[in-house]
Tab-separated table of C-alpha atoms and ligand atoms in Angstrom:
chain	number	residue	atom	x	y	z
A	1	UNK	CA	-0.645	0.341	-11.046
A	2	UNK	CA	-3.444	2.895	-10.692
A	3	UNK	CA	-2.274	5.532	-13.173
A	4	UNK	CA	-5.024	7.821	-14.433
A	5	UNK	CA	-5.448	8.927	-17.977
A	6	UNK	CA	-7.173	12.216	-18.574
A	7	UNK	CA	-8.128	13.950	-21.786
A	8	UNK	CA	-10.442	16.579	-23.211
A	9	UNK	CA	-11.037	14.942	-26.589
A	10	UNK	CA	-8.736	17.358	-28.418
A	11	UNK	CA	-6.942	14.418	-30.016
A	12	UNK	CA	-10.096	12.566	-31.075
A	13	UNK	CA	-9.762	10.158	-28.128
A	14	UNK	CA	-13.405	10.414	-27.033
A	15	UNK	CA	-12.314	11.593	-23.569
A	16	UNK	CA	-14.025	14.501	-21.876
A	17	UNK	CA	-13.323	16.597	-18.841
A	18	UNK	CA	-15.802	18.776	-16.972
A	19	UNK	CA	-14.269	20.528	-14.009
A	20	UNK	CA	-16.392	22.870	-11.961
A	21	UNK	CA	-16.000	25.090	-8.907
A	22	UNK	CA	-13.134	24.263	-6.592
A	23	UNK	CA	-12.155	21.254	-8.698
A	24	UNK	CA	-10.838	23.727	-11.274
A	25	UNK	CA	-7.751	24.913	-9.336
A	26	UNK	CA	-7.235	21.291	-8.243
A	27	UNK	CA	-7.130	20.113	-11.867
A	28	UNK	CA	-4.706	22.931	-12.742
A	29	UNK	CA	-2.506	21.909	-9.813
A	30	UNK	CA	-2.446	18.305	-10.987
A	31	UNK	CA	-1.370	19.085	-14.533
A	32	UNK	CA	1.339	21.424	-13.217
A	33	UNK	CA	2.516	18.577	-10.946
A	34	UNK	CA	3.390	16.547	-13.987
A	35	UNK	CA	5.127	19.483	-15.645
A	36	UNK	CA	2.398	20.680	-17.992
A	37	UNK	CA	1.048	24.243	-18.164
A	38	UNK	CA	-2.500	24.589	-16.757
A	39	UNK	CA	-3.524	26.168	-20.091
A	40	UNK	CA	-3.306	22.677	-21.647
A	41	UNK	CA	-6.609	21.762	-19.924
A	42	UNK	CA	-8.278	23.801	-22.654
A	43	UNK	CA	-5.665	23.001	-25.323
A	44	UNK	CA	-4.068	19.870	-26.706
A	45	UNK	CA	-4.442	17.936	-23.456
A	46	UNK	CA	-4.826	14.453	-24.966
A	47	UNK	CA	-1.474	14.494	-26.722
A	48	UNK	CA	0.460	16.411	-24.053
A	49	UNK	CA	-0.797	14.247	-21.194
A	50	UNK	CA	0.065	10.994	-22.975
A	51	UNK	CA	3.518	12.183	-24.059
A	52	UNK	CA	4.317	13.301	-20.540
A	53	UNK	CA	3.070	10.045	-19.012
A	54	UNK	CA	5.111	7.904	-21.416
A	55	UNK	CA	8.211	9.952	-20.721
A	56	UNK	CA	7.733	9.593	-16.957
A	57	UNK	CA	7.138	5.832	-17.125
A	58	UNK	CA	10.143	5.271	-19.392
A	59	UNK	CA	12.513	7.319	-17.226
A	60	UNK	CA	11.314	5.755	-13.956
A	61	UNK	CA	12.317	2.502	-12.249
A	62	UNK	CA	8.934	1.036	-13.186
A	63	UNK	CA	8.592	-1.546	-15.950
A	64	UNK	CA	5.127	-0.346	-16.874
A	65	UNK	CA	1.952	1.329	-15.729
A	66	UNK	CA	-1.643	0.108	-15.535
A	67	UNK	CA	-3.613	2.969	-17.097
A	68	UNK	CA	-7.256	3.461	-16.181
A	69	UNK	CA	-10.327	4.041	-18.291
A	70	UNK	CA	-13.150	5.863	-16.501
A	71	UNK	CA	-16.799	5.079	-17.244
A	72	UNK	CA	-19.762	7.456	-17.019
A	73	UNK	CA	-22.130	7.535	-14.029
A	74	UNK	CA	-25.291	5.394	-14.365
A	75	UNK	CA	-28.323	4.941	-12.179
A	76	UNK	CA	-29.349	1.517	-10.831
A	77	UNK	CA	-31.521	0.922	-13.889
A	78	UNK	CA	-28.612	1.429	-16.241
A	79	UNK	CA	-29.540	4.888	-17.458
A	80	UNK	CA	-26.633	7.335	-17.874
A	81	UNK	CA	-26.956	10.145	-15.325
A	82	UNK	CA	-26.455	13.246	-17.461
A	83	UNK	CA	-24.468	15.946	-15.730
A	84	UNK	CA	-22.945	13.557	-13.173
A	85	UNK	CA	-19.234	12.747	-13.301
A	86	UNK	CA	-16.353	15.051	-14.060
A	87	UNK	CA	-14.419	13.073	-16.651
A	88	UNK	CA	-14.680	10.185	-19.067
A	89	UNK	CA	-12.015	7.958	-20.570
A	90	UNK	CA	-13.336	5.363	-23.037
A	91	UNK	CA	-12.244	1.723	-22.878
A	92	UNK	CA	-11.221	1.787	-26.532
A	93	UNK	CA	-8.729	4.539	-25.794
A	94	UNK	CA	-6.845	2.605	-23.081
A	95	UNK	CA	-7.000	-0.610	-25.124
A	96	UNK	CA	-5.537	1.168	-28.143
A	97	UNK	CA	-2.793	2.883	-26.128
A	98	UNK	CA	-1.778	-0.456	-24.632
A	99	UNK	CA	-1.467	-1.944	-28.122
A	100	UNK	CA	0.683	0.985	-29.252
A	101	UNK	CA	2.925	1.233	-26.167
A	102	UNK	CA	4.258	-1.877	-24.498
A	103	UNK	CA	4.800	-0.127	-21.145
A	104	UNK	CA	1.088	0.658	-20.787
A	105	UNK	CA	-1.388	-1.985	-19.545
A	106	UNK	CA	-5.117	-1.359	-19.976
A	107	UNK	CA	-7.607	-1.303	-17.097
A	108	UNK	CA	-11.093	-0.834	-18.517
A	109	UNK	CA	-14.055	0.677	-16.697
A	110	UNK	CA	-17.600	-0.704	-16.973
A	111	UNK	CA	-20.597	0.264	-14.872
A	112	UNK	CA	-22.268	-3.131	-14.253
A	113	UNK	CA	-25.781	-1.613	-14.471
A	114	UNK	CA	-25.244	-0.648	-18.110
A	115	UNK	CA	-27.639	-2.584	-20.351
A	116	UNK	CA	-24.628	-3.663	-22.430
A	117	UNK	CA	-22.345	-4.345	-19.436
A	118	UNK	CA	-21.742	-8.043	-20.169
A	119	UNK	CA	-21.206	-7.424	-23.886
A	120	UNK	CA	-18.800	-4.606	-23.118
A	121	UNK	CA	-16.963	-6.895	-20.702
A	122	UNK	CA	-16.552	-9.543	-23.416
A	123	UNK	CA	-15.395	-6.926	-25.891
A	124	UNK	CA	-12.813	-5.617	-23.432
A	125	UNK	CA	-11.615	-9.132	-22.580
A	126	UNK	CA	-11.065	-9.771	-26.276
A	127	UNK	CA	-9.335	-6.412	-26.536
A	128	UNK	CA	-6.792	-7.394	-23.871
A	129	UNK	CA	-8.071	-5.787	-20.648
A	130	UNK	CA	-5.847	-6.636	-17.675
A	131	UNK	CA	-8.104	-5.165	-14.977
A	132	UNK	CA	-11.430	-3.388	-14.390
A	133	UNK	CA	-11.561	-0.089	-12.504
A	134	UNK	CA	-14.479	1.664	-10.875
A	135	UNK	CA	-15.232	4.085	-8.054
A	136	UNK	CA	-18.391	2.738	-6.357
A	137	UNK	CA	-19.045	6.004	-4.499
A	138	UNK	CA	-18.517	8.233	-7.550
A	139	UNK	CA	-19.894	5.908	-10.252
A	140	UNK	CA	-22.929	5.000	-8.136
A	141	UNK	CA	-22.204	1.252	-8.025
A	142	UNK	CA	-23.456	-0.769	-5.099
A	143	UNK	CA	-21.332	-3.821	-5.895
A	144	UNK	CA	-23.491	-5.930	-3.554
A	145	UNK	CA	-26.537	-5.460	-5.790
A	146	UNK	CA	-27.571	-9.040	-6.711
A	147	UNK	CA	-28.322	-7.932	-10.266
A	148	UNK	CA	-24.563	-7.662	-10.814
A	149	UNK	CA	-23.830	-11.262	-9.798
A	150	UNK	CA	-23.436	-12.534	-13.379
A	151	UNK	CA	-21.099	-9.653	-14.168
A	152	UNK	CA	-18.820	-10.482	-11.211
A	153	UNK	CA	-18.970	-14.192	-12.018
A	154	UNK	CA	-17.835	-13.521	-15.563
A	155	UNK	CA	-14.973	-11.385	-14.253
A	156	UNK	CA	-13.952	-14.207	-11.887
A	157	UNK	CA	-14.132	-16.821	-14.688
A	158	UNK	CA	-11.943	-14.712	-16.930
A	159	UNK	CA	-9.524	-13.842	-14.046
A	160	UNK	CA	-10.082	-10.127	-14.585
A	161	UNK	CA	-9.304	-8.372	-11.276
A	162	UNK	CA	-11.325	-5.437	-9.953
A	163	UNK	CA	-9.652	-2.241	-8.781
A	164	UNK	CA	-12.267	-0.363	-6.763
A	165	UNK	CA	-11.897	2.977	-5.086
A	166	UNK	CA	-12.477	2.788	-1.316
A	167	UNK	CA	-12.468	5.527	1.326
A	168	UNK	CA	-13.332	9.196	0.887
A	169	UNK	CA	-12.787	10.975	-2.397
A	170	UNK	CA	-12.261	14.664	-3.117
A	171	UNK	CA	-10.917	14.813	-6.661
A	172	UNK	CA	-13.973	13.344	-8.389
A	173	UNK	CA	-17.543	14.284	-7.333
A	174	UNK	CA	-19.139	11.733	-4.985
A	175	UNK	CA	-22.648	10.468	-5.792
A	176	UNK	CA	-23.146	8.046	-2.867
A	177	UNK	CA	-20.924	8.657	0.129
A	178	UNK	CA	-21.752	5.395	1.883
A	179	UNK	CA	-20.240	3.384	-0.983
A	180	UNK	CA	-16.762	4.464	0.143
A	181	UNK	CA	-17.121	1.563	2.615
A	182	UNK	CA	-15.132	-1.493	1.443
A	183	UNK	CA	-18.010	-3.699	2.594
A	184	UNK	CA	-19.616	-2.794	-0.736
A	185	UNK	CA	-17.094	-5.193	-2.302
A	186	UNK	CA	-18.386	-8.339	-0.589
A	187	UNK	CA	-20.393	-9.711	-3.520
A	188	UNK	CA	-17.557	-9.578	-6.098
A	189	UNK	CA	-15.243	-11.114	-3.469
A	190	UNK	CA	-17.733	-13.906	-2.810
A	191	UNK	CA	-18.096	-14.486	-6.554
A	192	UNK	CA	-14.341	-15.155	-6.644
A	193	UNK	CA	-13.118	-11.892	-8.177
A	194	UNK	CA	-9.655	-10.758	-7.070
A	195	UNK	CA	-10.374	-7.313	-5.672
A	196	UNK	CA	-7.942	-4.487	-5.004
A	197	UNK	CA	-9.268	-1.869	-2.579
A	198	UNK	CA	-7.654	1.332	-3.824
A	199	UNK	CA	-6.042	3.385	-1.034
A	200	UNK	CA	-6.734	0.512	1.445
A	201	UNK	CA	-9.968	2.393	2.287
A	202	UNK	CA	-8.083	5.180	4.050
A	203	UNK	CA	-9.745	8.536	4.384
A	204	UNK	CA	-8.890	11.398	2.087
A	205	UNK	CA	-10.384	14.454	3.815
A	206	UNK	CA	-10.116	15.162	7.533
A	207	UNK	CA	-13.833	14.640	8.056
A	208	UNK	CA	-14.264	11.483	6.002
A	209	UNK	CA	-15.279	8.335	7.865
A	210	UNK	CA	-12.337	5.974	8.400
A	211	UNK	CA	-12.673	2.508	6.856
A	212	UNK	CA	-9.082	1.278	7.073
A	213	UNK	CA	-9.892	-1.089	9.973
A	214	UNK	CA	-12.813	-2.515	7.957
A	215	UNK	CA	-10.443	-3.228	5.082
A	216	UNK	CA	-8.002	-4.955	7.460
A	217	UNK	CA	-10.751	-7.172	8.900
A	218	UNK	CA	-11.897	-8.059	5.390
A	219	UNK	CA	-8.383	-9.167	4.330
A	220	UNK	CA	-8.614	-11.831	7.086
A	221	UNK	CA	-11.878	-13.120	5.732
A	222	UNK	CA	-11.156	-12.866	1.988
A	223	UNK	CA	-7.843	-14.230	0.668
A	224	UNK	CA	-8.666	-12.612	-2.702
A	225	UNK	CA	-8.640	-9.059	-1.296
A	226	UNK	CA	-5.657	-6.730	-1.695
A	227	UNK	CA	-5.070	-3.050	-1.048
A	228	UNK	CA	-3.104	-0.516	-3.056
A	229	UNK	CA	-0.841	2.227	-1.744
A	230	UNK	CA	-2.037	4.835	-4.225
A	231	UNK	CA	-1.930	8.426	-2.984
A	232	UNK	CA	-0.131	7.413	0.229
A	233	UNK	CA	2.164	10.375	-0.398
A	234	UNK	CA	-0.513	12.954	0.250
A	235	UNK	CA	-1.287	13.916	3.843
A	236	UNK	CA	-3.936	11.857	5.693
A	237	UNK	CA	-4.062	8.977	3.162
A	238	UNK	CA	-0.646	7.861	4.394
A	239	UNK	CA	-1.705	7.623	8.046
A	240	UNK	CA	-1.683	3.828	8.156
A	241	UNK	CA	1.653	3.035	6.519
A	242	UNK	CA	2.980	1.276	9.634
A	243	UNK	CA	-0.062	-1.000	9.883
A	244	UNK	CA	0.239	-1.754	6.142
A	245	UNK	CA	3.821	-2.922	6.725
A	246	UNK	CA	2.777	-5.253	9.536
A	247	UNK	CA	3.551	-8.917	8.695
A	248	UNK	CA	-0.187	-9.693	8.927
A	249	UNK	CA	-0.985	-7.278	6.105
A	250	UNK	CA	2.119	-6.573	4.045
A	251	UNK	CA	1.564	-9.565	1.718
A	252	UNK	CA	-1.674	-7.933	0.538
A	253	UNK	CA	-0.059	-4.662	-0.456
A	254	UNK	CA	0.268	-3.560	-4.072
A	255	UNK	CA	2.088	-0.476	-5.253
A	256	UNK	CA	-0.357	2.057	-6.668
A	257	UNK	CA	0.359	5.553	-7.867
A	258	UNK	CA	-2.813	7.623	-8.476
A	259	UNK	CA	-0.851	9.711	-10.991
A	260	UNK	CA	-1.374	12.705	-11.570
A	261	UNK	CA	-2.283	13.184	-7.894
A	262	UNK	CA	0.546	15.174	-6.257
A	263	UNK	CA	3.344	13.280	-4.465
A	264	UNK	CA	4.941	14.956	-1.466
A	265	UNK	CA	7.135	13.428	1.192
A	266	UNK	CA	6.442	15.986	3.953
A	267	UNK	CA	3.845	13.840	5.675
A	268	UNK	CA	6.052	10.723	5.514
A	269	UNK	CA	8.935	12.690	7.012
A	270	UNK	CA	6.784	14.264	9.756
A	271	UNK	CA	5.424	10.832	10.690
A	272	UNK	CA	8.972	9.425	10.764
A	273	UNK	CA	8.412	6.978	7.892
A	274	UNK	CA	11.412	8.425	6.017
A	275	UNK	CA	14.435	10.359	7.276
A	276	UNK	CA	15.298	13.941	6.386
A	277	UNK	CA	17.992	13.036	3.851
A	278	UNK	CA	15.631	10.697	1.965
A	279	UNK	CA	12.866	13.278	1.999
A	280	UNK	CA	15.214	15.985	0.682
A	281	UNK	CA	16.661	13.709	-1.962
A	282	UNK	CA	13.359	12.694	-3.535
A	283	UNK	CA	11.073	15.626	-2.819
A	284	UNK	CA	12.552	17.681	-5.641
A	285	UNK	CA	12.756	14.821	-8.152
A	286	UNK	CA	10.799	16.007	-11.214
A	287	UNK	CA	9.324	12.580	-12.040
A	288	UNK	CA	6.432	11.998	-9.630
A	289	UNK	CA	6.177	8.292	-10.509
A	290	UNK	CA	9.796	7.839	-9.460
A	291	UNK	CA	9.429	10.111	-6.408
A	292	UNK	CA	6.456	8.090	-5.214
A	293	UNK	CA	8.245	4.761	-5.788
A	294	UNK	CA	11.424	5.851	-4.009
A	295	UNK	CA	9.560	7.301	-1.018
A	296	UNK	CA	7.603	4.060	-0.617
A	297	UNK	CA	10.774	1.972	-0.853
A	298	UNK	CA	12.265	4.170	1.855
A	299	UNK	CA	9.140	3.730	4.015
A	300	UNK	CA	9.871	0.015	4.016
A	301	UNK	CA	7.490	-1.382	1.412
A	302	UNK	CA	9.238	-4.583	0.283
A	303	UNK	CA	10.231	-5.405	-3.278
A	304	UNK	CA	7.321	-7.862	-3.620
A	305	UNK	CA	4.760	-5.115	-3.054
A	306	UNK	CA	5.969	-3.551	-6.328
A	307	UNK	CA	5.996	-6.758	-8.372
A	308	UNK	CA	3.082	-8.752	-6.881
A	309	UNK	CA	0.720	-7.082	-9.345
A	310	UNK	CA	2.085	-9.223	-12.194
A	311	UNK	CA	0.495	-12.280	-10.564
A	312	UNK	CA	-2.859	-10.523	-10.254
A	313	UNK	CA	-3.357	-8.875	-13.638
A	314	UNK	CA	-4.981	-10.809	-16.420
A	315	UNK	CA	-2.186	-11.045	-18.950
A	316	UNK	CA	-3.677	-12.892	-21.948
A	317	UNK	CA	-0.574	-12.710	-24.109
A	318	UNK	CA	1.704	-14.309	-21.541
A	319	UNK	CA	-0.879	-16.878	-20.455
B	401	ZN	ZN1	-7.307	7.169	-8.419
């Protein structure tokens, strides 16, 4: 779960990408991570990115990948904030890819302030959405805003889970820093939505506020709250692996990738989560989906943390 799609629209996908300032070398680093030349950011990115992703999923131990759409940034009144946001991946693109490739599962992205939010939700449910993804701090979504109640209720009724970014963020521009706090997810949780706090609300940068303990407290209060392990193989994010493996928390853990975010085992080795031989064995593996999976297995994440997601996704065909 938690595999990003990115595109520049070169293949008629409707995607766009707008990287500025220091995000530019970061974007180049990420495409090189997955074995693409950085020149493809301005070239045939749509096709190359998809081909590479499919190849990596198919040659990994994973049965499939939940791919993420990425909505535009809106203000509280539902007006698109021009110039905000660094990339866009339309819902129709992920829905189409999932129809064409059985190993891809579509997570749509809908800003609940959009005037057409409920209609778009219905359209995506009909189209086979398995999940909804948003980044409250980057998309400018205060999930506790009472105006979104009907939206969350409809998600709960249709068993569509919410994957929400929590904790600091440095890859996508942040609009409202305070919405990195997982407490912003209380209203959807109270409406009965199954919510996955991406990254378990761990911090990303050294100076980000730490919300991991808030996430842990919330899992005690809300049985419908989970956390994903996405980007745990970058320094800092992986600081709380031992607490995540604690019997009081481990049943709420879901394997998440954050592809194409780099995967490196140095931090896990330095912290003693994996031994030297394991680190050496997987660090040079060219498939970052597989590298990430194997490092997390070695850290002690149990088998169920990799398969639990099947019980959470809305899978209309199998239902
Ligand atoms: Zn992500």
